[in-house]
Amino acid sequence: MTDLNRRGLMYVLSSPSGAGKTTITKALLKNNDNLQISISATTRPRRAGEVHGQDYFFVDHNAFRDMVDNGEMLEHAKVFDNYYGTPRAPVEKALAEGKDIIFDIDWQGTQQLFELAAEDLVRVFILPPSRAALEKRLRERSRTTLESEEQIRGRMDKAADEMSHYTEYDYIIINSDIEAAITQAQTILSAERFKRRRLNGLSDFVRGLKEGL
Ligand code: 5GP
């Protein structure tokens, strides 16, 4: 759709940790010039390899609370023992410029965005192919993120909670093959861009077509 003005969409990817969400997000960002990621703020300590302003804005509890109190968060939630939130300004700017935005947020944040902007929201939930696969991925990842056995167990327990919210999503991807999952996530994004309600310039365009007949 190059000729028509289009409203940006909000593409939410949620999943239990270890289901491949980060890999899929990175691939979508690489393959879509018009797509931008929403960088969350969090009170969680930085993990090895994470970069402030790129993976998250790492802030302390007071700074996080100030952002919430000042209305600077579009949504926020407590996940595990930490707070996470979506800064409002970059999202509003991107949407105004007709860009699409991808959010890596949990079900609580997704519900809040739905209340704010249901029309603009595309909700995608990623499931692991099996419990064993999820556990394997969490354990592999813990080697680089230096998570403890207790933290891994905590994530396994939380995975069940997170997964129980799959019915609140529009699309489900079962990630048994990462390349296939990336293709599916891309297909959803591509199709959603053609939704009639997002095409602001459509009525003028069709009027022009009819006038020429
Ligand atoms: P992690 O600590 O592994 O980076 O993220 C833990 C969980 O927090 C993930 O499920 C992730 O989707 C969620 N999360 C990250 N940023 C946000 C946010 O801004 N808002 C909400 N509601 N959840 C978030």
Coordinates of C-alpha atoms and ligand atoms in Angstrom, one line a residue, residues 13-15 17 21 40-41 44 47 50 56 75-77 79-80 84-86 104-106 108-110 112 141 155 162, ligand 1:
L13 CA 3.9 -10.2 21.0
S14 CA 3.4 -12.0 24.3
S15 CA 4.6 -15.4 25.4
S17 CA 9.8 -16.4 28.5
K21 CA 9.6 -14.0 21.3
S40 CA 10.1 -0.5 28.0
A41 CA 11.3 0.9 31.3
R44 CA 14.6 -5.2 36.9
R47 CA 21.4 -8.8 32.7
E50 CA 21.8 -5.9 28.0
Y56 CA 15.2 -1.5 28.3
E75 CA 0.7 0.9 30.5
H76 CA 2.6 -0.7 33.3
A77 CA 2.6 -3.9 35.3
V79 CA 6.0 -9.0 36.3
F80 CA 7.8 -11.5 38.6
Y84 CA 7.7 -2.9 33.6
G85 CA 6.1 -0.1 31.6
T86 CA 5.7 1.3 28.2
D104 CA 7.2 -7.2 23.9
I105 CA 4.8 -7.0 26.9
D106 CA 2.9 -9.4 29.1
Q108 CA -1.4 -7.4 31.8
G109 CA 0.0 -4.7 29.6
T110 CA -1.8 -6.1 26.6
Q112 CA -4.3 -2.1 29.2
R141 CA 19.3 -19.2 28.0
R155 CA 9.9 -18.7 35.1
E162 CA 1.1 -16.4 31.3
Ligands
5GP1 P1 12.2 -10.0 31.0 O1 12.5 -9.6 32.4 O2 12.5 -11.5 30.7 O3 12.9 -9.1 30.0 O4 10.7 -9.8 30.8 C1 9.8 -10.4 31.6 C2 8.4 -10.2 31.1 O5 8.0 -8.8 31.2 C3 8.1 -10.6 29.7 O6 7.0 -11.4 29.6 C4 7.9 -9.3 29.0 O7 7.0 -9.4 27.9 C5 7.3 -8.4 30.1 N1 7.5 -7.0 29.8 C6 8.6 -6.4 29.3 N2 8.4 -5.1 29.1 C7 7.1 -4.8 29.5 C8 6.3 -3.7 29.6 O8 6.7 -2.5 29.3 N3 5.0 -3.8 30.1 C9 4.5 -5.0 30.5 N4 3.3 -5.1 30.9 N5 5.3 -6.2 30.4 C10 6.5 -6.1 30.0

